[in-house]
mmCIF file of C-alpha atoms in Angstrom:
data_model
loop_
_atom_site.group_PDB
_atom_site.id
_atom_site.type_symbol
_atom_site.label_atom_id
_atom_site.label_comp_id
_atom_site.label_asym_id
_atom_site.label_seq_id
_atom_site.Cartn_x
_atom_site.Cartn_y
_atom_site.Cartn_z
ATOM 1 C CA ASP A 1 64.708 85.736 105.665
ATOM 2 C CA ALA A 2 65.944 82.755 107.662
ATOM 3 C CA GLY A 3 64.647 79.335 106.410
ATOM 4 C CA VAL A 4 63.985 76.335 108.855
ATOM 5 C CA THR A 5 66.831 75.715 111.202
ATOM 6 C CA GLN A 6 67.441 72.283 112.686
ATOM 7 C CA SER A 7 69.927 71.264 115.407
ATOM 8 C CA PRO A 8 72.275 69.131 115.710
ATOM 9 C CA THR A 9 72.916 68.172 112.120
ATOM 10 C CA HIS A 10 74.440 64.750 113.333
ATOM 11 C CA LEU A 11 73.974 62.777 116.544
ATOM 12 C CA ILE A 12 75.117 59.458 117.647
ATOM 13 C CA LYS A 13 73.299 57.720 120.466
ATOM 14 C CA THR A 14 73.400 54.534 122.308
ATOM 15 C CA ARG A 15 70.424 52.206 122.295
ATOM 16 C CA GLY A 16 68.042 52.915 125.216
ATOM 17 C CA GLN A 17 68.971 56.503 125.542
ATOM 18 C CA GLN A 18 66.861 59.567 125.000
ATOM 19 C CA VAL A 19 67.331 62.401 122.345
ATOM 20 C CA THR A 20 66.099 65.691 121.737
ATOM 21 C CA LEU A 21 66.068 67.273 118.307
ATOM 22 C CA ARG A 22 65.324 71.007 117.792
ATOM 23 C CA CYS A 23 63.665 73.043 115.041
ATOM 24 C CA SER A 24 63.195 76.787 114.364
ATOM 25 C CA PRO A 25 60.596 77.379 111.716
ATOM 26 C CA LYS A 26 60.783 79.829 108.874
ATOM 27 C CA SER A 27 60.091 83.398 109.910
ATOM 28 C CA GLY A 28 56.202 83.812 109.702
ATOM 29 C CA HIS A 29 55.386 80.176 109.777
ATOM 30 C CA ASP A 30 53.378 78.901 112.798
ATOM 31 C CA THR A 31 53.220 75.233 112.186
ATOM 32 C CA VAL A 32 55.828 72.726 112.626
ATOM 33 C CA SER A 33 55.766 69.118 111.296
ATOM 34 C CA TRP A 34 58.290 66.301 111.780
ATOM 35 C CA TYR A 35 59.137 63.488 109.555
ATOM 36 C CA GLN A 36 61.330 60.470 109.648
ATOM 37 C CA GLN A 37 63.322 59.450 106.586
ATOM 38 C CA ALA A 38 65.050 56.003 106.760
ATOM 39 C CA LEU A 39 67.796 55.259 104.291
ATOM 40 C CA GLY A 40 66.528 54.988 100.785
ATOM 41 C CA GLN A 41 62.956 55.738 101.842
ATOM 42 C CA GLY A 42 60.571 58.636 101.503
ATOM 43 C CA PRO A 43 59.788 60.711 104.759
ATOM 44 C CA GLN A 44 57.283 59.346 107.024
ATOM 45 C CA PHE A 45 54.930 61.803 109.032
ATOM 46 C CA ILE A 46 55.549 61.881 112.716
ATOM 47 C CA PHE A 47 53.313 64.647 114.110
ATOM 48 C CA GLN A 48 52.451 68.205 113.758
ATOM 49 C CA TYR A 49 52.311 71.028 116.224
ATOM 50 C CA TYR A 50 50.254 74.201 115.951
ATOM 51 C CA GLU A 51 49.389 76.605 118.858
ATOM 52 C CA GLU A 52 51.393 74.582 121.083
ATOM 53 C CA GLU A 53 49.303 71.400 120.619
ATOM 54 C CA GLU A 54 49.900 68.218 118.787
ATOM 55 C CA ARG A 55 47.176 68.489 115.868
ATOM 56 C CA GLN A 56 47.949 65.414 113.873
ATOM 57 C CA ARG A 57 49.956 62.092 114.518
ATOM 58 C CA GLY A 58 51.466 59.389 112.286
ATOM 59 C CA ASN A 59 51.947 55.779 112.994
ATOM 60 C CA PHE A 60 54.573 56.084 115.554
ATOM 61 C CA PRO A 61 54.785 54.935 119.165
ATOM 62 C CA ASP A 62 54.505 56.906 122.135
ATOM 63 C CA ARG A 63 58.275 57.007 122.599
ATOM 64 C CA PHE A 64 58.156 59.730 120.116
ATOM 65 C CA SER A 65 56.779 62.929 121.607
ATOM 66 C CA GLY A 66 57.084 66.636 120.845
ATOM 67 C CA HIS A 67 56.674 70.133 122.032
ATOM 68 C CA GLN A 68 56.020 73.617 120.497
ATOM 69 C CA PHE A 69 57.034 76.654 122.213
ATOM 70 C CA PRO A 70 55.349 80.134 122.076
ATOM 71 C CA ASN A 71 57.967 81.340 119.653
ATOM 72 C CA TYR A 72 56.838 78.604 117.219
ATOM 73 C CA SER A 73 59.967 76.494 117.546
ATOM 74 C CA SER A 74 59.697 72.821 118.385
ATOM 75 C CA GLU A 75 61.368 69.784 119.793
ATOM 76 C CA LEU A 76 61.240 66.228 119.076
ATOM 77 C CA ASN A 77 61.982 63.904 122.009
ATOM 78 C CA VAL A 78 62.655 60.048 121.425
ATOM 79 C CA ASN A 79 62.924 57.903 124.392
ATOM 80 C CA ALA A 80 64.427 54.316 124.757
ATOM 81 C CA LEU A 81 66.076 54.572 121.435
ATOM 82 C CA LEU A 82 66.240 51.539 119.236
ATOM 83 C CA LEU A 83 68.658 50.681 116.352
ATOM 84 C CA GLY A 84 65.623 51.268 114.085
ATOM 85 C CA ASP A 85 65.204 54.792 115.069
ATOM 86 C CA SER A 86 68.469 55.685 113.076
ATOM 87 C CA ALA A 87 67.309 57.974 110.431
ATOM 88 C CA LEU A 88 67.283 61.566 109.047
ATOM 89 C CA TYR A 89 64.778 63.587 110.872
ATOM 90 C CA LEU A 90 63.439 66.398 108.941
ATOM 91 C CA CYS A 91 61.347 69.412 110.204
ATOM 92 C CA ALA A 92 59.011 71.304 108.005
ATOM 93 C CA SER A 93 57.294 74.648 108.707
ATOM 94 C CA SER A 94 54.158 76.143 107.261
ATOM 95 C CA LEU A 95 51.117 78.403 107.889
ATOM 96 C CA PHE A 96 48.341 76.580 109.549
ATOM 97 C CA ASN A 97 45.747 78.338 107.178
ATOM 98 C CA ASN A 98 47.737 78.132 103.984
ATOM 99 C CA MET A 99 47.095 75.566 101.425
ATOM 100 C CA GLY A 100 50.643 75.977 100.198
ATOM 101 C CA GLY A 101 53.718 73.640 100.536
ATOM 102 C CA TYR A 102 56.031 73.290 103.391
ATOM 103 C CA THR A 103 59.443 74.507 103.891
ATOM 104 C CA PHE A 104 61.770 72.006 105.012
ATOM 105 C CA GLY A 105 65.050 72.128 107.092
ATOM 106 C CA SER A 106 68.351 70.083 106.293
ATOM 107 C CA GLY A 107 67.613 67.460 109.037
ATOM 108 C CA THR A 108 69.199 65.842 111.988
ATOM 109 C CA ARG A 109 71.026 62.569 110.928
ATOM 110 C CA LEU A 110 70.508 60.373 114.012
ATOM 111 C CA THR A 111 72.504 57.146 114.393
ATOM 112 C CA VAL A 112 71.696 54.674 117.245
ATOM 113 C CA VAL A 113 74.447 52.311 117.965
ATOM 114 C CA ALA B 1 44.602 56.015 103.777
ATOM 115 C CA GLN B 2 46.418 57.768 100.864
ATOM 116 C CA THR B 3 49.345 56.181 99.139
ATOM 117 C CA VAL B 4 52.063 57.267 96.722
ATOM 118 C CA THR B 5 53.768 55.219 94.335
ATOM 119 C CA GLN B 6 56.979 55.891 92.482
ATOM 120 C CA SER B 7 57.923 52.920 90.359
ATOM 121 C CA GLN B 8 61.373 54.208 89.153
ATOM 122 C CA PRO B 9 63.901 53.792 91.686
ATOM 123 C CA GLU B 10 66.428 55.398 89.315
ATOM 124 C CA MET B 11 66.674 57.401 86.167
ATOM 125 C CA SER B 12 69.235 58.781 83.993
ATOM 126 C CA VAL B 13 69.321 61.429 81.526
ATOM 127 C CA GLN B 14 71.936 63.241 79.432
ATOM 128 C CA GLU B 15 72.609 66.866 79.804
ATOM 129 C CA ALA B 16 70.197 68.886 77.811
ATOM 130 C CA GLU B 17 67.661 66.223 77.409
ATOM 131 C CA THR B 18 64.363 65.593 78.663
ATOM 132 C CA VAL B 19 63.299 63.308 81.269
ATOM 133 C CA THR B 20 59.998 62.163 82.840
ATOM 134 C CA LEU B 21 59.709 60.818 86.341
ATOM 135 C CA SER B 22 56.448 58.720 87.207
ATOM 136 C CA CYS B 23 54.004 59.072 90.134
ATOM 137 C CA THR B 24 50.718 57.435 90.853
ATOM 138 C CA TYR B 25 48.598 57.935 93.981
ATOM 139 C CA ASP B 26 45.610 56.425 95.470
ATOM 140 C CA THR B 27 42.798 58.641 97.086
ATOM 141 C CA SER B 28 39.138 58.826 97.500
ATOM 142 C CA GLU B 29 39.255 62.447 98.217
ATOM 143 C CA SER B 30 38.455 65.163 95.805
ATOM 144 C CA ASP B 31 40.276 68.119 97.224
ATOM 145 C CA TYR B 32 44.007 67.689 97.565
ATOM 146 C CA TYR B 33 47.281 68.856 96.270
ATOM 147 C CA LEU B 34 50.148 67.143 94.632
ATOM 148 C CA PHE B 35 53.862 68.069 94.900
ATOM 149 C CA TRP B 36 57.408 67.182 93.637
ATOM 150 C CA TYR B 37 60.225 67.705 96.110
ATOM 151 C CA LYS B 38 63.921 67.617 95.200
ATOM 152 C CA GLN B 39 66.286 66.311 97.704
ATOM 153 C CA PRO B 40 69.976 66.843 96.865
ATOM 154 C CA PRO B 41 72.876 65.615 99.008
ATOM 155 C CA SER B 42 72.511 68.489 101.249
ATOM 156 C CA ARG B 43 69.209 66.714 102.427
ATOM 157 C CA GLN B 44 66.997 69.628 102.302
ATOM 158 C CA MET B 45 63.738 68.974 100.666
ATOM 159 C CA ILE B 46 63.279 71.702 97.947
ATOM 160 C CA LEU B 47 59.607 72.250 96.484
ATOM 161 C CA VAL B 48 59.933 71.913 92.683
ATOM 162 C CA ILE B 49 56.307 72.111 91.661
ATOM 163 C CA ARG B 50 52.854 72.071 93.061
ATOM 164 C CA GLN B 51 49.439 71.057 91.476
ATOM 165 C CA GLU B 52 46.074 71.644 92.891
ATOM 166 C CA ALA B 53 43.671 68.978 92.177
ATOM 167 C CA TYR B 54 40.762 71.261 91.171
ATOM 168 C CA LYS B 55 42.906 72.861 88.404
ATOM 169 C CA GLN B 56 42.942 71.224 85.112
ATOM 170 C CA GLN B 57 45.815 73.014 83.825
ATOM 171 C CA ASN B 58 48.980 71.481 84.407
ATOM 172 C CA ALA B 59 51.555 73.357 86.438
ATOM 173 C CA THR B 60 54.772 74.650 84.945
ATOM 174 C CA GLU B 61 57.899 76.145 86.653
ATOM 175 C CA ASN B 62 60.586 77.045 84.227
ATOM 176 C CA ARG B 63 62.126 73.818 82.970
ATOM 177 C CA PHE B 64 59.820 71.772 85.126
ATOM 178 C CA SER B 65 56.324 70.808 84.117
ATOM 179 C CA VAL B 66 53.656 68.128 85.158
ATOM 180 C CA ASN B 67 51.248 65.992 83.328
ATOM 181 C CA PHE B 68 48.365 65.636 86.007
ATOM 182 C CA GLN B 69 45.958 63.020 84.657
ATOM 183 C CA LYS B 70 43.091 63.051 87.720
ATOM 184 C CA ALA B 71 41.136 60.151 86.567
ATOM 185 C CA ALA B 72 44.192 57.954 86.143
ATOM 186 C CA LYS B 73 45.658 59.332 89.422
ATOM 187 C CA SER B 74 48.893 60.024 87.713
ATOM 188 C CA PHE B 75 51.321 62.949 88.227
ATOM 189 C CA SER B 76 54.273 62.788 86.379
ATOM 190 C CA LEU B 77 57.207 65.341 86.294
ATOM 191 C CA LYS B 78 58.960 66.453 82.938
ATOM 192 C CA ILE B 79 62.436 67.951 83.255
ATOM 193 C CA SER B 80 63.516 69.726 80.159
ATOM 194 C CA ASP B 81 66.921 70.764 79.220
ATOM 195 C CA SER B 82 68.369 68.812 82.114
ATOM 196 C CA GLN B 83 71.305 70.270 84.071
ATOM 197 C CA LEU B 84 73.938 68.685 86.158
ATOM 198 C CA GLY B 85 72.499 70.458 89.078
ATOM 199 C CA ASP B 86 69.205 68.562 88.597
ATOM 200 C CA ALA B 87 70.872 65.372 89.844
ATOM 201 C CA ALA B 88 69.109 64.321 93.170
ATOM 202 C CA MET B 89 66.291 62.198 94.771
ATOM 203 C CA TYR B 90 62.828 63.398 93.445
ATOM 204 C CA PHE B 91 59.919 62.727 95.757
ATOM 205 C CA CYS B 92 56.239 62.866 94.651
ATOM 206 C CA ALA B 93 53.926 63.754 97.643
ATOM 207 C CA TYR B 94 50.205 64.097 98.323
ATOM 208 C CA ARG B 95 48.524 66.495 100.776
ATOM 209 C CA SER B 96 44.718 66.563 101.534
ATOM 210 C CA GLY B 97 42.868 69.837 101.311
ATOM 211 C CA GLY B 98 42.135 71.349 104.744
ATOM 212 C CA THR B 99 44.313 73.056 107.042
ATOM 213 C CA ALA B 100 47.978 72.017 107.586
ATOM 214 C CA SER B 101 47.418 68.492 106.504
ATOM 215 C CA LYS B 102 50.350 66.191 106.536
ATOM 216 C CA LEU B 103 52.376 65.094 103.550
ATOM 217 C CA THR B 104 52.411 61.552 102.215
ATOM 218 C CA PHE B 105 55.523 60.754 100.228
ATOM 219 C CA GLY B 106 56.460 58.213 97.623
ATOM 220 C CA THR B 107 59.676 56.103 97.817
ATOM 221 C CA GLY B 108 61.562 58.615 95.572
ATOM 222 C CA THR B 109 63.395 58.365 92.274
ATOM 223 C CA ARG B 110 67.116 59.058 91.992
ATOM 224 C CA LEU B 111 67.940 61.174 88.966
ATOM 225 C CA GLN B 112 71.466 61.038 87.473
ATOM 226 C CA VAL B 113 72.445 63.591 84.884
ATOM 227 C CA THR B 114 75.415 62.628 82.634
ATOM 228 C CA LEU B 115 77.556 64.644 80.322
#
């Protein structure tokens, strides 16, 4: 049973560029959440997608946007990259109506230079 | 807004000994869940243990157990018989009740396990 898959694993971008990160949820899960984890910090919630709609959003600017596809996979897009966007981006999947925990991927390490 | 505080940036324990990681949280909600996640160098967050706020009994998973003090808003993790593979970052996390709520994490505790 495949867990959460994220791609790419590492990425280097230049300030001002745009980036797209991808996530395939665990088989059977219908909800995808994205988190940003700066070095030495705990993950911060960016947003969550269910039924191809953004259901919740954390305190992140509009430069951060996302999408969920009919097969439940998801993309995180960041425009106009800033040096401060350098972080580990984690995807977590779950069942919308389940009170259980989340299954996380191994993340994408984004470096903005 | 809910907050989660981990006041121990680093902890060290000898192999086979017991260590306790601390976590406090702040909330006005009555329906919520608490978690401990482990993050090894592989970066993947791995669920260690989960506690439902409505349950008075402390959760236990093999060598891992929690001390859940609801009135004090405290949720500590005890690791017994520590193993080298337990070395990692440990994050305490809070989640509101209701469908698919977000996780709010603490800043983490780095656990070192020595021989």
